[in-house]
Coordinates of C-alpha atoms in Angstrom, one line a residue:
M851 CA 67.7 83.2 96.3
T852 CA 69.8 84.8 99.1
V853 CA 68.0 87.0 101.7
R854 CA 70.0 90.0 103.1
G855 CA 69.8 92.8 105.6
P856 CA 69.3 96.2 104.2
L857 CA 72.8 97.4 105.5
I858 CA 74.9 94.7 103.4
N859 CA 76.6 96.1 100.8
E860 CA 73.7 95.9 98.0
T861 CA 75.8 97.9 95.1
R862 CA 77.7 94.9 94.7
R863 CA 75.5 92.0 95.8
D864 CA 76.9 89.6 93.0
Q865 CA 80.4 89.9 94.4
V866 CA 79.4 89.6 98.0
F867 CA 77.3 86.5 97.5
P868 CA 78.7 84.9 94.5
V869 CA 77.1 81.4 93.3
L870 CA 79.4 78.7 92.4
N871 CA 78.7 76.2 89.6
A872 CA 78.8 72.5 89.6
A873 CA 82.4 72.5 88.1
E874 CA 83.8 75.1 90.6
I875 CA 82.4 73.0 93.4
E876 CA 83.8 70.2 92.0
R877 CA 87.4 71.6 92.0
L878 CA 86.9 72.7 95.5
R879 CA 86.1 69.3 96.9
R880 CA 90.0 68.3 97.1
F881 CA 90.5 71.1 99.5
G882 CA 87.7 69.9 102.1
E883 CA 85.6 67.5 103.4
V884 CA 81.8 67.1 103.3
R885 CA 79.9 67.5 106.8
R886 CA 76.3 67.1 107.5
Y887 CA 74.0 69.0 109.5
E888 CA 70.5 68.5 111.1
A889 CA 67.8 70.9 110.9
G890 CA 68.2 73.6 113.7
Q891 CA 71.6 72.5 114.4
T892 CA 74.0 75.5 115.2
L893 CA 77.3 75.4 113.2
W894 CA 78.7 78.1 115.5
R895 CA 77.9 81.2 117.6
I896 CA 79.7 84.7 117.4
G897 CA 83.4 84.5 119.0
E898 CA 83.7 80.8 118.7
V899 CA 86.4 79.9 115.9
G900 CA 84.6 78.8 112.4
H901 CA 85.2 75.8 110.6
G902 CA 86.6 77.6 107.6
L903 CA 84.8 78.2 104.2
T904 CA 81.7 76.6 104.2
V905 CA 80.1 75.6 100.4
V906 CA 76.5 74.7 100.6
L907 CA 75.8 71.6 98.8
T908 CA 72.3 71.1 99.9
G909 CA 69.9 72.9 102.3
R910 CA 70.0 76.2 103.8
L911 CA 72.1 78.2 106.0
E912 CA 70.8 81.0 108.2
I913 CA 73.4 84.0 108.9
S914 CA 72.4 86.2 111.5
Q915 CA 73.5 88.7 114.7
P916 CA 71.7 89.6 117.8
E917 CA 70.4 92.8 117.8
A918 CA 68.5 94.5 120.9
G919 CA 67.0 91.2 121.9
Q920 CA 65.8 90.2 118.4
R921 CA 67.9 88.6 115.6
R922 CA 69.1 90.7 112.6
L923 CA 69.0 88.3 109.5
I924 CA 72.0 88.8 107.5
A925 CA 71.8 86.1 104.9
I926 CA 70.3 82.9 104.1
H927 CA 72.8 80.8 102.1
V928 CA 71.5 78.2 99.7
P929 CA 73.3 75.4 97.4
G930 CA 76.3 76.7 95.5
E931 CA 76.7 79.8 98.0
F932 CA 79.4 79.6 100.6
L933 CA 80.1 81.0 104.2
G934 CA 82.5 82.9 105.6
E935 CA 84.2 86.1 105.8
I936 CA 88.0 87.3 106.2
A937 CA 88.2 85.8 109.7
Q938 CA 87.9 82.3 108.0
L939 CA 91.3 83.1 106.2
S940 CA 93.5 83.3 109.8
G941 CA 91.1 80.9 111.7
R942 CA 89.7 83.4 113.9
P943 CA 86.6 83.7 115.8
A944 CA 83.6 84.3 113.8
L945 CA 81.5 87.6 113.6
V946 CA 78.2 85.6 113.1
D947 CA 75.9 83.2 114.3
V948 CA 75.1 80.4 111.6
D949 CA 72.4 77.9 112.0
A950 CA 70.9 75.0 109.7
V951 CA 67.6 76.0 108.6
E952 CA 67.0 72.7 107.1
P953 CA 69.2 69.3 106.6
V954 CA 72.4 70.7 105.2
E955 CA 75.3 68.8 103.4
A956 CA 78.3 71.4 103.1
L957 CA 81.7 71.1 101.9
V958 CA 84.0 72.5 104.4
I959 CA 87.5 73.9 103.8
A960 CA 89.8 74.6 106.8
P961 CA 91.7 77.9 106.9
E962 CA 95.0 76.5 105.9
K963 CA 93.1 74.9 103.0
L964 CA 91.5 78.0 102.2
R965 CA 94.7 79.4 101.6
A966 CA 96.0 76.9 99.4
V967 CA 92.6 77.3 97.5
L968 CA 93.4 81.2 96.8
V969 CA 96.7 80.3 95.6
A970 CA 96.1 77.2 93.3
E971 CA 92.7 78.4 91.9
A972 CA 93.8 81.7 90.7
E973 CA 90.3 82.9 89.3
L974 CA 88.1 81.2 91.8
G975 CA 90.3 82.3 94.5
E976 CA 90.2 86.0 93.4
R977 CA 86.1 85.8 93.7
I978 CA 86.4 84.0 97.1
M979 CA 88.8 86.4 98.2
R980 CA 86.6 89.4 97.1
A981 CA 83.7 88.2 98.5
L982 CA 85.4 87.5 102.0
I983 CA 86.8 91.2 102.1
L984 CA 83.3 92.7 101.0
R985 CA 81.6 90.7 103.7
R986 CA 84.1 92.2 106.4
M987 CA 83.1 95.7 104.8
G988 CA 79.4 94.7 105.5
L989 CA 79.9 93.8 109.0
L990 CA 81.8 96.8 109.9
D991 CA 78.7 98.7 108.2
L992 CA 76.5 96.9 110.8
G993 CA 78.6 97.8 113.7
T994 CA 77.7 94.4 115.3
G995 CA 79.0 90.9 116.0
G996 CA 82.0 92.5 117.9
P997 CA 82.5 93.8 121.4
V998 CA 80.6 96.8 122.9
V999 CA 82.5 99.8 124.6
V1000 CA 80.6 101.6 127.4
G1001 CA 81.9 105.2 128.1
P1002 CA 81.8 108.7 127.2
G1003 CA 82.6 109.3 123.6
H1004 CA 85.4 111.8 124.1
H1005 CA 87.1 109.8 127.0
G1006 CA 90.6 108.7 126.0
D1007 CA 90.2 105.4 126.7
V1008 CA 87.3 105.0 124.9
L1009 CA 89.2 106.7 121.9
R1010 CA 92.1 104.2 122.4
L1011 CA 90.2 101.2 122.3
A1012 CA 88.0 102.4 119.2
G1013 CA 91.1 103.5 117.5
F1014 CA 92.6 99.9 118.1
L1015 CA 89.4 98.0 116.9
S1016 CA 89.1 100.1 113.8
R1017 CA 92.6 99.8 112.9
H1018 CA 92.1 95.9 113.1
A1019 CA 89.2 96.3 110.9
H1020 CA 87.1 94.7 113.7
P1021 CA 83.3 95.6 114.0
H1022 CA 82.5 97.2 117.2
L1023 CA 79.7 99.3 119.0
N1024 CA 80.0 102.3 121.3
L1025 CA 77.6 103.3 123.3
D1026 CA 77.8 106.9 125.3
P1027 CA 76.1 106.6 128.9
E1028 CA 75.8 110.4 128.4
T1029 CA 73.5 110.1 125.4
D1030 CA 72.3 106.2 125.5
P1031 CA 69.7 105.1 127.9
E1032 CA 71.3 101.4 127.2
A1033 CA 74.6 102.3 128.2
R1034 CA 73.3 103.7 131.7
V1035 CA 71.5 100.6 132.1
L1036 CA 74.9 98.7 131.3
I1037 CA 76.7 100.5 133.6
E1038 CA 73.8 100.1 136.8
R1039 CA 73.9 96.5 136.0
F1040 CA 77.7 96.1 136.5
G1041 CA 78.4 98.6 139.2
G1042 CA 77.0 101.9 139.1
D1043 CA 78.5 105.1 138.9
A1044 CA 81.4 103.8 140.8
I1045 CA 82.6 101.3 137.9
E1046 CA 85.7 102.3 136.0
L1047 CA 84.7 103.5 132.4
P1048 CA 85.2 102.3 129.6
I1049 CA 83.8 98.8 130.3
V1050 CA 83.8 96.2 127.3
L1051 CA 81.6 93.5 126.6
C1052 CA 83.0 91.1 124.6
P1053 CA 80.9 88.6 122.3
N1054 CA 81.9 85.6 124.4
G1055 CA 80.3 87.1 127.6
R1056 CA 83.6 88.4 129.3
L1057 CA 83.4 92.2 130.7
L1058 CA 86.7 93.9 130.8
R1059 CA 87.4 97.0 132.9
N1060 CA 89.4 99.7 130.6
P1061 CA 91.6 96.6 129.1
T1062 CA 94.9 97.1 127.4
E1063 CA 94.8 96.8 123.9
D1064 CA 96.7 93.0 124.6
E1065 CA 93.6 92.2 127.1
L1066 CA 90.9 93.1 124.5
A1067 CA 92.8 91.2 121.9
R1068 CA 93.0 88.2 123.7
C1069 CA 89.1 88.3 124.7
L1070 CA 88.5 88.6 121.2
G1071 CA 90.8 85.8 119.9
L1072 CA 92.5 88.3 117.6
V1073 CA 95.8 86.9 119.1
G1074 CA 96.6 83.4 121.2
P1075 CA 99.5 81.7 122.6
L1076 CA 102.5 80.7 120.3
D1077 CA 104.0 77.5 119.8
P1078 CA 107.4 77.7 121.9
D1079 CA 108.6 74.6 120.0
R1080 CA 108.3 75.6 116.6
V1081 CA 111.3 77.3 114.5
Y1082 CA 109.9 79.6 111.8
D1083 CA 112.0 80.1 108.8
V1084 CA 111.5 84.3 109.4
A1085 CA 110.2 86.3 112.3
V1086 CA 109.3 89.5 111.2
V1087 CA 109.0 92.2 113.8
G1088 CA 106.8 95.1 112.9
A1089 CA 103.8 95.2 110.6
G1090 CA 104.3 98.7 108.7
P1091 CA 105.0 98.8 104.7
A1092 CA 108.7 97.4 104.9
G1093 CA 107.6 94.4 107.3
L1094 CA 104.3 93.4 105.5
A1095 CA 106.3 93.6 102.3
A1096 CA 109.0 91.0 103.6
A1097 CA 106.1 89.0 104.8
V1098 CA 104.1 88.7 101.6
Y1099 CA 107.2 88.1 99.7
A1100 CA 108.6 85.5 102.1
A1101 CA 105.2 83.6 102.6
S1102 CA 104.7 83.5 98.8
E1103 CA 107.9 81.9 98.1
G1104 CA 106.8 79.0 101.0
L1105 CA 108.9 80.3 103.8
S1106 CA 107.0 80.1 107.1
V1107 CA 106.6 83.5 108.4
L1108 CA 105.2 85.2 111.7
V1109 CA 104.7 88.7 111.6
L1110 CA 104.6 90.4 115.5
D1111 CA 103.5 94.0 116.2
C1112 CA 103.1 95.8 119.5
R1113 CA 99.7 97.0 118.1
T1114 CA 98.3 96.4 114.6
F1115 CA 99.5 96.2 111.1
G1116 CA 100.1 99.5 109.0
G1117 CA 102.7 101.5 111.2
Q1118 CA 103.1 105.2 110.7
A1119 CA 101.7 104.5 106.9
G1120 CA 98.4 103.6 108.3
A1121 CA 97.7 106.6 109.8
S1122 CA 98.2 108.7 106.4
M1123 CA 94.3 109.6 105.0
R1124 CA 95.6 110.0 101.7
I1125 CA 99.0 108.8 99.9
E1126 CA 99.1 110.2 96.4
N1127 CA 102.6 109.2 95.4
Y1128 CA 102.9 105.6 95.5
L1129 CA 103.0 103.8 92.1
G1130 CA 99.7 102.8 91.1
F1131 CA 97.4 104.9 92.7
P1132 CA 96.8 107.8 90.8
T1133 CA 93.9 109.2 92.7
G1134 CA 95.4 108.3 95.9
I1135 CA 94.6 105.5 98.5
T1136 CA 94.4 105.7 102.5
G1137 CA 97.3 104.4 104.2
M1138 CA 95.3 102.2 106.2
A1139 CA 93.4 100.8 102.8
L1140 CA 97.0 100.2 101.5
M1141 CA 98.3 98.3 104.4
A1142 CA 94.9 96.2 104.8
R1143 CA 95.3 94.9 101.4
A1144 CA 99.1 93.9 102.3
Y1145 CA 97.9 92.5 105.7
T1146 CA 95.4 90.3 103.5
Q1147 CA 97.7 89.5 101.3
A1148 CA 100.2 88.1 103.3
Q1149 CA 97.6 85.9 105.1
K1150 CA 96.6 84.9 101.8
F1151 CA 100.1 83.4 101.3
G1152 CA 100.2 81.6 104.9
A1153 CA 101.9 84.3 107.1
E1154 CA 100.9 84.1 110.6
M1155 CA 100.1 87.2 112.3
A1156 CA 100.6 87.9 116.1
M1157 CA 99.0 91.5 117.1
P1158 CA 99.2 92.8 119.5
D1159 CA 102.5 91.1 120.5
E1160 CA 105.4 93.1 121.8
A1161 CA 108.7 92.0 121.0
V1162 CA 111.4 93.1 124.2
G1163 CA 114.4 91.1 123.3
L1164 CA 116.4 89.3 120.7
E1165 CA 119.2 86.5 121.3
A1166 CA 120.9 84.1 119.4
G1167 CA 119.7 80.2 120.1
N1168 CA 123.1 78.8 120.6
P1169 CA 126.4 79.6 122.0
S1170 CA 127.8 80.1 118.6
G1171 CA 125.8 83.1 118.2
V1172 CA 124.1 82.2 114.6
G1173 CA 120.2 81.4 114.7
P1174 CA 118.1 80.1 115.4
Y1175 CA 117.1 83.2 116.9
V1176 CA 114.9 83.9 119.7
V1177 CA 112.6 86.8 119.9
I1178 CA 111.5 87.4 123.4
L1179 CA 108.1 88.8 123.9
L1180 CA 106.8 91.4 126.7
N1181 CA 104.4 88.3 127.8
Q1182 CA 107.3 86.2 128.2
E1183 CA 106.5 83.8 125.4
R1184 CA 109.6 83.0 123.1
V1185 CA 109.6 83.1 119.4
R1186 CA 112.2 80.8 117.5
A1187 CA 113.4 81.7 113.9
R1188 CA 116.0 80.9 111.4
S1189 CA 116.5 84.4 110.6
V1190 CA 114.6 87.7 111.7
V1191 CA 113.4 91.0 109.8
I1192 CA 113.6 94.1 111.9
A1193 CA 111.0 96.4 110.6
T1194 CA 109.8 97.7 114.1
G1195 CA 109.7 101.5 112.2
A1196 CA 109.8 104.7 114.6
H1197 CA 107.6 106.0 117.4
Y1198 CA 106.1 109.3 117.6
R1199 CA 108.0 112.1 118.9
R1200 CA 106.6 113.9 121.7
L1201 CA 106.3 117.9 122.1
E1202 CA 108.3 119.1 124.7
V1203 CA 105.8 121.3 126.3
T1204 CA 104.3 120.9 130.2
D1205 CA 101.7 118.6 131.2
L1206 CA 101.5 117.1 127.4
E1207 CA 100.3 113.7 129.1
R1208 CA 97.4 115.3 130.6
F1209 CA 96.1 115.9 127.1
E1210 CA 97.4 112.5 125.2
G1211 CA 94.8 110.2 124.0
S1212 CA 91.9 112.6 124.2
C1213 CA 93.1 115.9 122.4
V1214 CA 96.7 115.4 121.7
H1215 CA 96.7 113.3 118.5
Y1216 CA 99.4 111.7 116.5
W1217 CA 97.5 111.1 113.5
A1218 CA 94.2 112.0 111.8
S1219 CA 91.8 109.5 111.1
P1220 CA 87.9 109.4 110.8
L1221 CA 87.5 108.9 114.6
E1222 CA 89.8 112.0 115.5
G1223 CA 88.0 113.9 112.5
K1224 CA 84.6 113.1 114.1
L1225 CA 85.8 114.5 117.4
C1226 CA 86.9 118.1 115.8
T1227 CA 84.3 118.5 113.1
G1228 CA 83.8 122.1 112.6
Q1229 CA 86.2 123.3 115.2
E1230 CA 89.7 125.2 115.0
V1231 CA 92.2 122.7 115.5
A1232 CA 96.3 123.3 115.5
L1233 CA 98.6 120.7 113.7
V1234 CA 102.5 120.8 114.5
G1235 CA 104.8 119.4 111.5
A1236 CA 106.2 119.8 108.1
G1237 CA 106.5 116.5 106.6
N1238 CA 104.3 114.8 104.2
S1239 CA 102.4 112.9 106.5
A1240 CA 101.5 116.2 108.2
G1241 CA 100.4 117.6 105.0
Q1242 CA 98.4 114.7 104.5
A1243 CA 96.6 115.2 107.6
V1244 CA 96.1 119.0 107.0
V1245 CA 94.4 118.2 103.7
Y1246 CA 92.2 115.4 105.4
L1247 CA 91.2 117.8 108.5
A1248 CA 90.7 120.8 106.2
A1249 CA 87.7 119.2 104.7
R1250 CA 85.9 118.4 108.4
V1251 CA 87.1 121.3 110.5
A1252 CA 86.4 125.3 110.4
K1253 CA 90.1 126.2 110.8
V1254 CA 93.5 124.1 110.6
W1255 CA 96.6 126.2 112.0
L1256 CA 99.6 124.7 110.6
L1257 CA 103.0 125.2 112.8
V1258 CA 106.0 124.9 111.1
R1259 CA 109.2 125.3 113.1
G1260 CA 111.3 125.9 109.7
R1261 CA 111.3 129.2 107.5
D1262 CA 109.8 127.2 104.5
L1263 CA 107.2 124.5 104.2
G1264 CA 108.3 123.1 100.9
A1265 CA 111.8 122.3 102.4
S1266 CA 110.6 119.2 104.0
M1267 CA 107.1 118.6 102.2
S1268 CA 106.3 117.3 98.9
R1269 CA 105.5 119.9 96.3
Y1270 CA 101.9 118.7 95.3
L1271 CA 101.0 118.6 98.9
V1272 CA 102.4 122.2 99.4
D1273 CA 100.5 123.8 96.4
R1274 CA 97.4 121.8 97.8
I1275 CA 97.7 123.4 100.9
Q1276 CA 98.3 126.6 99.8
G1277 CA 94.9 126.3 98.0
L1278 CA 92.7 125.6 101.3
A1279 CA 91.1 128.6 102.5
N1280 CA 90.8 127.4 105.9
V1281 CA 94.2 126.6 106.5
E1282 CA 96.9 129.3 107.8
V1283 CA 100.7 128.4 107.8
I1284 CA 102.8 129.7 110.7
T1285 CA 106.2 129.3 109.8
Q1286 CA 109.1 129.9 112.7
A1287 CA 106.5 128.9 115.2
E1288 CA 107.2 126.7 118.4
V1289 CA 104.3 125.7 121.0
T1290 CA 105.2 126.9 124.2
G1291 CA 101.9 125.9 126.5
L1292 CA 98.6 123.9 126.5
E1293 CA 95.9 125.1 128.8
G1294 CA 92.9 123.0 130.0
Q1295 CA 91.7 120.5 132.7
P1296 CA 93.2 116.7 132.2
G1297 CA 91.4 115.2 129.3
Q1298 CA 90.2 118.7 128.0
L1299 CA 92.3 121.1 126.3
E1300 CA 90.9 124.5 126.1
A1301 CA 94.0 126.6 124.5
V1302 CA 97.1 126.3 122.7
R1303 CA 99.8 128.7 123.0
W1304 CA 102.9 129.5 120.2
R1305 CA 105.7 132.0 120.1
L1306 CA 106.6 133.4 116.5
A1307 CA 109.9 134.6 115.3
S1308 CA 109.5 137.9 116.6
G1309 CA 109.0 136.7 120.0
E1310 CA 105.2 137.5 120.2
E1311 CA 103.1 134.8 121.9
V1312 CA 99.9 134.1 120.6
R1313 CA 96.9 132.3 122.2
R1314 CA 94.0 130.6 120.6
S1315 CA 91.0 128.6 122.0
I1316 CA 91.6 125.3 120.7
H1317 CA 90.3 122.0 121.8
H1318 CA 92.6 119.5 119.7
L1319 CA 95.9 119.6 118.9
F1320 CA 97.9 117.1 116.1
L1321 CA 101.4 116.2 116.5
F1322 CA 103.4 115.0 113.0
I1323 CA 107.0 116.2 114.3
G1324 CA 108.6 113.3 113.1
A1325 CA 109.6 109.7 114.8
S1326 CA 112.5 108.2 116.5
P1327 CA 113.8 104.9 115.8
N1328 CA 111.9 101.9 117.5
T1329 CA 115.0 100.1 118.7
Q1330 CA 115.1 100.0 122.5
W1331 CA 114.3 96.4 122.5
L1332 CA 117.8 95.5 120.5
D1333 CA 121.0 94.8 122.5
P1334 CA 123.1 97.7 121.0
S1335 CA 126.5 95.3 121.6
R1336 CA 124.7 92.9 119.5
V1337 CA 123.1 94.7 116.8
L1338 CA 125.4 97.8 116.0
L1339 CA 123.1 101.1 116.2
V1340 CA 124.3 104.8 115.0
P1341 CA 124.2 107.2 117.6
K1342 CA 120.6 108.5 116.8
G1343 CA 119.3 104.6 117.4
F1344 CA 119.1 103.4 113.8
V1345 CA 120.2 100.1 112.6
L1346 CA 123.4 99.9 110.5
T1347 CA 123.5 97.3 107.8
G1348 CA 125.7 96.2 105.1
A1349 CA 128.9 97.8 104.1
D1350 CA 128.5 99.8 107.4
V1351 CA 128.9 97.0 109.5
V1352 CA 131.6 95.2 107.6
P1353 CA 132.8 95.5 103.6
G1354 CA 131.0 92.9 101.4
R1355 CA 128.1 92.4 104.0
R1356 CA 124.6 92.0 102.5
S1357 CA 123.5 95.3 102.1
L1358 CA 120.1 94.6 104.5
E1359 CA 121.8 92.6 107.0
T1360 CA 122.7 93.8 110.5
S1361 CA 125.6 93.0 112.5
L1362 CA 124.5 89.5 113.3
N1363 CA 124.2 87.2 110.5
G1364 CA 120.7 86.3 109.4
V1365 CA 119.0 89.2 111.0
F1366 CA 118.1 91.8 108.5
A1367 CA 116.9 95.6 109.1
V1368 CA 114.3 97.1 106.6
G1369 CA 112.4 100.5 106.2
D1370 CA 112.4 103.5 108.7
V1371 CA 114.6 101.6 111.8
R1372 CA 117.4 101.2 109.1
S1373 CA 120.1 103.8 109.0
G1374 CA 120.2 105.4 105.9
S1375 CA 117.0 104.6 104.7
V1376 CA 114.5 106.7 102.4
K1377 CA 111.8 107.6 104.5
R1378 CA 109.1 106.7 102.3
V1379 CA 106.6 104.0 102.0
A1380 CA 107.5 102.8 98.4
A1381 CA 111.1 102.6 99.7
A1382 CA 110.1 100.8 102.7
V1383 CA 107.9 98.3 100.8
G1384 CA 111.0 97.9 98.2
E1385 CA 113.4 97.2 100.9
G1386 CA 110.9 94.4 102.7
A1387 CA 110.9 92.6 99.4
Q1388 CA 114.8 93.1 98.9
A1389 CA 115.2 91.6 102.2
V1390 CA 113.5 88.3 101.5
A1391 CA 116.1 87.8 98.5
Q1392 CA 118.9 88.3 100.7
L1393 CA 117.5 86.0 103.8
H1394 CA 116.8 83.5 101.1
S1395 CA 120.8 83.6 100.3
F1396 CA 121.2 83.4 104.1
L1397 CA 119.1 80.4 104.8
T1398 CA 120.2 78.2 101.7
K1399 CA 123.9 78.8 102.8
D1400 CA 122.9 78.2 106.5
A1401 CA 121.2 75.0 105.2
V1402 CA 124.5 73.8 103.4
L1403 CA 126.6 74.4 106.5
A1404 CA 124.3 72.2 108.6
R1405 CA 124.5 69.7 106.3
L1406 CA 128.1 69.9 105.9
R1407 CA 128.3 70.0 110.0
N1408 CA 126.1 66.9 110.3
E1409 CA 128.1 64.9 107.6
T1410 CA 131.5 66.1 109.7
L1411 CA 129.8 64.5 113.0
S1412 CA 128.8 61.1 111.2
Q1413 CA 132.3 60.3 109.9

């Protein structure tokens, strides 16, 4: 019988810890190899790359995590049960310690073979996938097994790192030295009052001082070096709805896919706390939940993920101007691919107000997640914007704060926001909509916003004591990494595709053969999640056509050279 800690998802225990019967184990044998472990032997430790899905045939395995000098028992797996969580799907470091309680014989299925199981064994694969996802949810509840971030909870860099880890669905623990004696002891041990906060303790024992997201990701093993000699069928740049859709459909059709993103998956859609107009979710779904499903689905079919890895350039791999293309990364790594999907979306527009940068990251926010909601619970907040993302953020925040001041530049909120959101906002007693308003100033010390000023249509200036400002004022296309002489752009920076480039061109193909643009970054696209997903799927059909044609031409060239 499985032994569990009290915080594991008890309400769905049969799904979290399913027991495979003899026939099901027999079906899995062709995907793995049998290994034996002695009593007391460690299979792996937190931070080490796991072996893959491990099905216990005989004996018992103990799964645990360190906690305050002790060990928290998470589970004991017995014959018929399997070890693993979602990290095993991509060969990433483990979040738990695993030890053999007694001699163990187990069937070990490596990550690439595990992905084959999920595709080839539909019903059994569904049960395994559900268990892997629910186990990660349980680890997130525990908050252990990942890095420890030490620093004040309101500190901008603490929020930055905590937000990065949350969006990666990676367990972590925040320790605030202002309230936690353990945090103060850690600070004294690693440098006293002079130490630069936040500090991060990684599971492998490394100490990072105020790391970048890239430094933290590499310490945790979330991203590693890429093979410079490998040529992918498709490189997808951007992991929002359009990019993930392209990855899912391309990988499911057997193409080799690499997905790059400078931060994490989800894009702007991941910032939405409730999407209610996406087909198939009548009760709504959070943007991050929707994107997390797409991210896992892409991995299930074999798409590789490199996040955070930022693309800074695109060049043709040969003088003829036709692929393989080379995507140049910020760290100087180079990715080669026969085709490229540009799905870089857009970056948030900043408010044109003096000293904005003094408050960004701590008091000025560009999305409304539970992290930000917790920061401003019970307070008055201001939100600038009039699109659907702004409306969704208002509805989310209104349930957590004392009052939301919604500042709109236009005359009518309904001119740019879906009717269902307008109606819902009008029904919220603690939301006040101010039309024809413009923010004129921010007051306070760096990292501590004290007041927001805005001007009304009448010329009157209003000042409110507000400590958190949310900005949802649109975005500009993220195309600064592209050479406009090669990839044609409109004056506002969006990518031209199809007939706008030349008559008869594939509808999503850019001015470069085999390079496609989808989602918000494309000129003329509909700025909706569903539209982005549709374009990502459509691009796969078009790049298939390109790759097939490219293969035929290559064969003809080879035949000509051999004559």
